[in-house]
Amino acid sequence: MSSVSTRRRQRLPTLFEVLNRRTLPPVDLFAFYVFMRDQQRSVDYLDFWLDVAQHMSLCRHYVRQLRRSVLVATPDLEKEASKRSSQVLEAFKLQQHSEIANGEEQESKRVSMILRSESSGSDPKVVARRNSALMNLERQKYNGEMEKMKNLHEEDEPTVDSPLAQVNSSTVTRAHIRESAYKIMVSYFVSGAECELALPLSIIRGITTAIEVDGRDDPEVFDEAKDYVFQAMEREAFPAFLAHKALGNLVPAGAFLRLFIGLFSLFAAFWVAFILIFLDWKPKTTRLWLILPFSLGIYGCLSYQYELDPLIVFAGYSELNFMKFMRLEEPYVKSLLIRRAIWVMCLVVLLVTGLCVLFGLVPGKRL
């Protein structure tokens, strides 16, 4: 992810940017995963998206191996590819990285084409078509190499639970790809599965037929389900995620804790204030101590109302889980939270001042 593009983004991030790890805390992929798991209760959708992304990475590694084998068999193509790689590296030093939203979809289609042609058999004509497709892929990849070069390491870096973490990139076989595709189908599309997704029946049947009957394992098999899941998260979960993380910095449990402390403090403040009034407590300046419980009470109640703790924002943190915090690193979100924190603090000062003046000026009368 480019730190320059992050600093220049004077807006809230999109779901596509979050899923592709182009954002920083508190609106990064990890925070979105925790939100989907703990608050939205629909983490299976995000798990499916991540599993398909890992499947795509596995297929990409396999296709690279096929391309290397073609380059070894055709030295002229290898020299041409080496020359183009040098040109890309030189141009990369002079031109900034730019992301294209549909680039991954185009690459998925190209990888799927290679995998389908590779699985057709070892017939000489099929092999010739496969080699031709690989050469075309090599040429097409040059146009997009400049945009993707900076992301290759991040996108292909295997996670702990990913298939790539257990399979060396130099030994990826077609069996690994088939196993990955079958595992995704069994985990999310088989009736009664632990992580079964609520998708239209036509999509589920299309995937199971493509894998079990047609023997397909290319990434394109999951494209329709991936688009449906993306739209569902974008429509339902993501707006709530931004509301919680970009406009506030508290989780529900933390907000309720502040509400409890705030109500208790307000009760204590009003109780002590009326005692001082009806006992005509002297000296009258004693009532100035009411500023403490009133401040704590109003601060807690407003923190609950806005789901935002101003002091934690000023310290540069946001609540990830109850009493577990992460730093504010996304520049636009951080500035937005600071502005909201200043607004909340102004309200606290205004309300506390009004209550203290009111109870401080009321004449005492002993009952």
XYZ file of C-alpha atoms in Angstrom:
367
model
C 0.000 0.000 0.000
C 1.283 3.436 -0.890
C 1.624 5.815 2.048
C 1.551 8.708 -0.426
C -1.871 7.715 -1.777
C -3.097 7.238 1.791
C -2.069 10.772 2.755
C -3.699 12.202 -0.354
C -7.025 10.433 0.209
C -9.194 13.179 1.661
C -12.266 10.979 1.991
C -13.490 7.843 3.705
C -12.126 4.607 2.221
C -14.199 2.277 0.068
C -14.862 -1.380 0.765
C -12.631 -2.323 -2.163
C -9.717 -0.432 -0.603
C -10.273 -2.060 2.790
C -10.461 -5.593 1.358
C -7.296 -5.039 -0.665
C -5.333 -3.745 2.351
C -4.978 -0.180 1.127
C -6.117 1.464 4.367
C -4.681 1.967 7.840
C -6.163 1.511 11.350
C -8.834 2.006 12.521
C -10.409 1.261 9.103
C -8.060 -1.507 7.965
C -8.936 -5.097 7.050
C -8.193 -6.441 10.528
C -10.556 -3.939 12.174
C -13.224 -4.776 9.580
C -12.804 -8.489 10.315
C -13.191 -7.932 14.072
C -16.267 -5.767 13.425
C -17.856 -8.425 11.186
C -17.136 -11.096 13.791
C -18.108 -9.335 17.022
C -20.784 -6.811 16.024
C -22.207 -7.699 12.623
C -22.165 -11.469 13.310
C -21.616 -12.232 9.617
C -17.913 -12.958 9.408
C -18.541 -15.964 7.128
C -19.021 -13.597 4.196
C -15.644 -11.983 4.803
C -14.015 -15.390 5.373
C -15.305 -16.501 1.978
C -13.908 -13.388 0.300
C -10.484 -13.937 1.904
C -10.449 -17.645 1.018
C -11.204 -16.851 -2.627
C -8.416 -14.243 -2.589
C -6.015 -16.893 -1.275
C -7.242 -19.311 -3.951
C -6.513 -16.646 -6.559
C -2.979 -16.229 -5.153
C -2.454 -19.983 -5.332
C -3.583 -20.016 -8.973
C -1.329 -17.040 -9.723
C 1.696 -18.904 -8.349
C 0.834 -21.947 -10.421
C 0.452 -19.907 -13.613
C 3.814 -18.260 -12.951
C 5.367 -21.703 -12.798
C 3.784 -22.547 -16.155
C 5.081 -19.296 -17.604
C 8.595 -20.055 -16.360
C 8.471 -23.451 -18.021
C 7.485 -21.780 -21.309
C 10.300 -19.235 -20.957
C 12.819 -22.016 -20.387
C 11.551 -23.821 -23.495
C 11.682 -20.592 -25.564
C 14.924 -18.646 -24.871
C 13.963 -15.809 -27.241
C 10.827 -15.149 -25.192
C 12.921 -15.250 -22.032
C 15.237 -12.557 -23.413
C 12.226 -10.463 -24.426
C 10.670 -10.874 -20.984
C 13.958 -9.941 -19.301
C 14.202 -6.797 -21.426
C 10.616 -5.827 -20.592
C 11.251 -6.454 -16.866
C 14.227 -4.074 -16.993
C 12.071 -1.471 -18.723
C 9.373 -1.861 -16.080
C 11.861 -1.494 -13.226
C 13.343 1.622 -14.828
C 9.932 3.150 -15.461
C 8.814 2.318 -11.949
C 11.492 4.599 -10.554
C 10.128 7.512 -12.562
C 6.377 6.979 -12.279
C 4.222 6.711 -9.150
C 2.176 3.651 -8.461
C -1.492 3.916 -9.546
C -4.211 1.373 -8.726
C -6.870 0.259 -11.218
C -10.054 -1.130 -9.673
C -10.795 -3.691 -12.364
C -7.239 -4.938 -12.697
C -7.746 -7.926 -10.427
C -10.861 -8.996 -12.285
C -8.992 -8.939 -15.604
C -6.115 -10.899 -14.149
C -8.555 -13.427 -12.674
C -10.006 -14.002 -16.126
C -6.562 -14.441 -17.666
C -5.492 -16.890 -14.946
C -8.751 -18.819 -15.317
C -8.197 -19.043 -19.066
C -4.734 -20.502 -18.552
C -5.955 -23.019 -15.972
C -8.839 -24.178 -18.151
C -6.575 -24.625 -21.152
C -3.973 -26.390 -19.029
C -6.547 -28.873 -17.674
C -7.757 -29.809 -21.161
C -5.068 -32.474 -21.543
C -1.654 -33.068 -23.049
C -2.736 -33.075 -26.687
C -0.098 -31.269 -28.833
C -2.641 -28.789 -30.147
C -3.841 -28.083 -26.640
C -0.265 -27.628 -25.436
C 0.419 -25.278 -28.340
C -2.658 -23.228 -27.493
C -1.597 -23.161 -23.855
C 1.896 -21.945 -24.752
C 0.395 -19.309 -27.022
C -1.938 -18.190 -24.241
C 0.990 -17.990 -21.845
C 2.918 -15.818 -24.277
C -0.087 -13.528 -24.673
C -0.393 -13.377 -20.906
C 3.243 -12.350 -20.656
C 2.710 -9.529 -23.131
C -0.543 -8.359 -21.508
C 1.041 -8.412 -18.093
C 3.587 -5.795 -19.183
C 0.889 -3.127 -19.460
C -0.319 -3.703 -15.925
C 3.021 -4.527 -14.333
C 3.785 -0.956 -13.389
C 0.548 -0.568 -11.393
C 0.800 -3.933 -9.680
C 4.498 -4.292 -8.988
C 4.348 -2.529 -5.669
C 1.454 -4.687 -4.472
C 2.791 -8.067 -5.570
C 4.583 -8.759 -2.315
C 1.610 -7.785 -0.164
C -0.967 -9.644 -2.222
C 1.047 -12.851 -2.546
C 2.398 -12.957 0.992
C 0.724 -16.033 2.547
C -1.090 -15.777 5.850
C -0.832 -18.391 8.592
C -3.971 -20.279 7.604
C -3.706 -19.855 3.845
C -2.867 -22.672 1.442
C 0.241 -20.763 0.406
C 1.563 -20.955 3.941
C 1.760 -24.744 3.670
C 2.772 -25.023 -0.034
C 6.098 -23.823 -1.316
C 5.654 -21.516 -4.287
C 8.092 -23.627 -6.323
C 6.085 -26.820 -5.789
C 2.483 -25.671 -6.326
C 0.657 -28.359 -8.265
C -2.742 -28.562 -9.887
C -3.818 -30.885 -7.061
C -3.298 -28.041 -4.578
C -5.549 -25.782 -6.657
C -8.261 -28.443 -6.919
C -8.061 -29.071 -3.184
C -8.388 -25.342 -2.480
C -11.434 -24.971 -4.753
C -13.089 -28.065 -3.273
C -12.445 -26.856 0.267
C -14.135 -23.524 -0.502
C -17.139 -25.334 -1.986
C -17.488 -27.685 1.006
C -17.039 -24.870 3.542
C -19.532 -22.373 2.102
C -21.865 -23.948 -0.453
C -22.742 -27.436 0.788
C -26.054 -27.673 2.625
C -25.502 -27.898 6.384
C -21.924 -26.614 6.252
C -20.701 -24.762 9.332
C -20.063 -21.594 7.315
C -22.890 -21.983 4.784
C -23.644 -18.712 3.034
C -27.161 -17.448 2.344
C -26.815 -17.045 -1.413
C -29.295 -17.504 -4.271
C -29.743 -21.156 -5.174
C -28.718 -20.501 -8.784
C -25.288 -19.281 -7.664
C -24.746 -22.283 -5.366
C -25.774 -24.766 -8.064
C -23.539 -23.074 -10.610
C -20.486 -23.391 -8.347
C -21.107 -27.000 -7.290
C -21.779 -28.047 -10.901
C -18.654 -26.306 -12.187
C -16.427 -27.994 -9.572
C -18.002 -31.471 -9.230
C -19.326 -32.054 -12.762
C -17.159 -29.896 -15.036
C -14.015 -30.370 -12.951
C -13.200 -26.668 -12.903
C -11.017 -25.084 -10.233
C -10.132 -21.719 -11.747
C -10.921 -18.479 -9.831
C -13.685 -17.514 -12.249
C -15.855 -20.258 -10.749
C -16.441 -18.082 -7.688
C -16.813 -14.719 -9.459
C -20.621 -14.549 -9.254
C -20.676 -15.484 -5.558
C -17.812 -13.075 -4.870
C -19.693 -10.197 -6.507
C -22.861 -11.043 -4.550
C -20.963 -11.159 -1.235
C -19.174 -7.895 -2.031
C -22.463 -6.107 -2.750
C -24.031 -7.521 0.422
C -21.144 -6.297 2.592
C -21.052 -2.932 0.813
C -24.780 -2.426 1.303
C -25.240 -3.671 4.874
C -22.052 -4.129 6.880
C -19.633 -1.536 5.539
C -21.722 1.608 6.251
C -22.118 0.452 9.866
C -18.370 -0.224 10.056
C -17.549 3.311 8.907
C -20.091 4.761 11.347
C -18.408 2.930 14.235
C -14.761 3.379 13.266
C -14.620 6.610 11.265
C -17.164 8.604 13.298
C -16.571 7.002 16.688
C -13.887 5.131 18.588
C -15.827 2.950 21.042
C -17.232 -0.551 20.828
C -20.754 -1.110 22.267
C -19.446 -2.562 25.548
C -17.157 0.429 26.076
C -19.981 2.852 25.304
C -22.323 1.141 27.787
C -19.639 1.256 30.479
C -19.346 5.009 30.028
C -23.131 5.366 30.111
C -23.284 3.495 33.434
C -20.492 5.616 34.938
C -22.091 8.793 33.554
C -25.576 8.096 34.945
C -24.173 7.108 38.335
C -22.064 10.296 38.462
C -25.023 12.493 37.481
C -27.164 10.871 40.168
C -24.443 11.512 42.746
C -23.977 15.100 41.527
C -27.691 15.973 41.766
C -28.001 14.225 45.138
C -25.068 16.166 46.628
C -26.247 19.428 45.020
C -29.704 19.235 46.581
C -28.215 18.290 49.953
C -25.991 21.379 49.897
C -28.952 23.565 48.948
C -31.467 22.255 51.489
C -28.912 22.157 54.315
C -27.745 25.661 53.399
C -24.173 24.433 53.592
C -21.573 27.089 54.370
C -19.367 28.291 52.808
C -21.215 28.463 49.512
C -18.008 27.926 47.561
C -18.219 24.271 48.593
C -20.688 23.825 45.726
C -17.810 24.352 43.287
C -16.828 20.726 43.940
C -19.952 19.738 41.989
C -17.960 20.377 38.831
C -16.252 16.988 39.263
C -19.287 14.642 39.308
C -21.136 16.791 36.755
C -18.127 16.664 34.405
C -17.719 12.913 34.753
C -21.447 12.299 34.334
C -21.947 14.459 31.251
C -18.700 13.221 29.722
C -19.810 9.597 30.100
C -23.318 10.200 28.736
C -22.077 12.139 25.698
C -19.413 9.521 25.032
C -22.186 6.936 24.881
C -24.372 9.160 22.708
C -21.636 9.776 20.117
C -19.804 6.444 20.651
C -16.690 8.548 21.013
C -14.304 9.124 23.906
C -12.578 12.481 23.257
C -9.611 11.863 25.563
C -8.804 8.566 23.849
C -9.036 10.295 20.467
C -6.657 13.031 21.590
C -4.263 10.286 22.730
C -4.446 8.852 19.196
C -6.273 5.584 19.868
C -9.473 3.781 18.951
C -11.089 0.834 20.708
C -10.755 -2.437 18.772
C -12.262 -4.710 21.412
C -13.431 -3.922 24.914
C -10.480 -2.208 26.611
C -8.157 -3.133 23.716
C -6.952 -0.236 21.609
C -5.244 0.440 18.287
C -3.563 3.579 17.042
C -5.254 6.028 14.684
C -3.132 5.928 11.523
C -5.536 6.698 8.654
C -4.961 10.472 8.213
C -8.440 11.541 7.093
C -10.217 9.394 9.693
C -7.911 10.695 12.415
C -8.632 14.321 11.524
C -12.362 13.592 11.367
C -12.346 11.981 14.820
C -10.351 14.869 16.284
C -12.918 17.368 14.989
C -15.756 15.343 16.474
C -13.862 14.989 19.765
C -13.442 18.768 19.972
C -17.187 19.172 19.369
C -18.023 16.692 22.144
C -15.640 18.402 24.573
C -17.240 21.769 23.811
C -20.647 20.293 24.641
C -19.285 18.865 27.894
C -17.829 22.225 28.940
C -21.033 24.058 28.010
C -23.369 21.704 29.892
C -21.123 21.429 32.955
C -20.789 25.208 33.137
C -24.546 25.653 32.910
C -25.298 23.110 35.669
C -22.582 24.453 37.992
C -23.790 28.033 37.566
C -27.391 26.971 38.127
C -26.747 25.033 41.346
C -24.105 27.491 42.519
C -26.401 30.523 42.376
C -29.490 28.893 43.912
C -29.904 30.341 47.420
C -29.714 27.758 50.221
C -32.677 27.125 52.534
C -32.441 24.775 55.491
C -35.497 22.578 55.806
